[in-house]
């Protein structure tokens, strides 16, 4: 379940993904399989090959891409999520969801 985003943010992410851009959407999230995490960042790109290349360039296994048309995405969690958000200069994601706190 996603929390903490509005329809406009979701639609902007979907539009960017549809254009073949690598887009980031962070939101509060709960999944009983991963109770230690409270947020997820979805990295999406409708061009599966570009998304797979992005994963490899960031040390991530493209096998774990959710190949859900029309919005394929990779879920970032935990320390890797923070690392990638910093690398991509998405500091507002870190601050908004309090991911920069120990």
XYZ file of C-alpha atoms in Angstrom:
102
model
C 0.000 0.000 0.000
C 1.231 3.480 -0.890
C 0.835 6.513 1.352
C 2.057 10.107 1.343
C 1.770 10.987 -2.345
C -0.979 12.668 -4.269
C -2.548 11.949 -7.637
C -0.535 14.715 -9.356
C 2.785 13.205 -8.218
C 1.736 9.752 -9.353
C 0.548 11.071 -12.718
C 3.798 13.013 -13.239
C 5.809 9.836 -12.543
C 3.639 7.822 -14.938
C 4.026 10.457 -17.663
C 7.819 10.533 -17.297
C 8.018 6.738 -17.327
C 5.804 6.628 -20.433
C 8.162 9.057 -22.216
C 11.060 6.659 -21.656
C 12.620 8.711 -18.860
C 14.040 7.126 -15.746
C 11.732 8.527 -13.071
C 11.710 8.248 -9.280
C 8.698 8.075 -6.983
C 9.191 7.727 -3.238
C 6.291 7.065 -0.898
C 5.446 5.614 2.474
C 4.751 1.948 2.165
C 3.923 -1.115 4.186
C 4.429 -4.702 3.153
C 4.375 -7.451 5.789
C 7.202 -9.223 3.913
C 9.485 -6.261 4.702
C 8.351 -4.861 8.071
C 11.702 -3.129 8.634
C 11.093 -0.698 5.747
C 8.575 2.151 5.792
C 9.318 3.718 2.405
C 10.040 2.574 -1.129
C 11.346 4.402 -4.164
C 10.027 3.149 -7.474
C 12.478 3.701 -10.324
C 10.546 3.392 -13.560
C 11.156 3.553 -17.284
C 8.866 2.233 -20.025
C 11.983 1.310 -22.021
C 12.818 -1.960 -20.294
C 16.327 -2.070 -21.779
C 17.113 1.403 -20.431
C 15.776 0.428 -17.006
C 17.822 -2.786 -17.002
C 20.951 -0.816 -17.978
C 20.239 1.688 -15.177
C 19.972 -1.208 -12.716
C 23.281 -2.720 -13.830
C 25.018 0.691 -13.702
C 23.884 0.997 -10.076
C 24.839 -2.513 -8.973
C 21.256 -3.796 -9.007
C 20.048 -7.044 -10.530
C 17.573 -6.329 -13.375
C 15.951 -9.694 -12.674
C 14.036 -7.901 -9.924
C 12.418 -5.345 -12.238
C 8.651 -5.488 -11.926
C 7.858 -5.854 -15.633
C 4.353 -4.465 -15.260
C 3.264 -2.780 -18.443
C 2.966 0.119 -18.993
C 5.075 1.117 -15.959
C 7.976 -1.279 -15.390
C 9.888 -0.347 -12.259
C 12.514 -1.403 -9.751
C 11.785 -1.030 -6.023
C 14.546 0.521 -3.928
C 14.545 -0.148 -0.189
C 16.774 0.581 2.788
C 20.375 1.698 2.460
C 20.447 1.204 -1.313
C 17.417 3.485 -1.570
C 19.248 6.215 0.366
C 22.444 5.689 -1.645
C 20.640 6.021 -4.987
C 18.565 9.039 -3.905
C 21.788 10.796 -2.867
C 23.523 9.807 -6.108
C 20.572 11.125 -8.150
C 20.505 14.389 -6.122
C 16.958 13.679 -4.945
C 17.553 15.269 -1.558
C 13.922 16.387 -1.342
C 12.880 12.698 -1.286
C 15.284 12.070 1.592
C 14.043 15.056 3.577
C 10.348 14.629 2.866
C 10.328 11.003 3.970
C 12.929 11.523 6.719
C 15.335 9.064 5.124
C 18.412 11.095 5.992
C 17.930 10.474 9.691
C 19.873 7.665 11.373
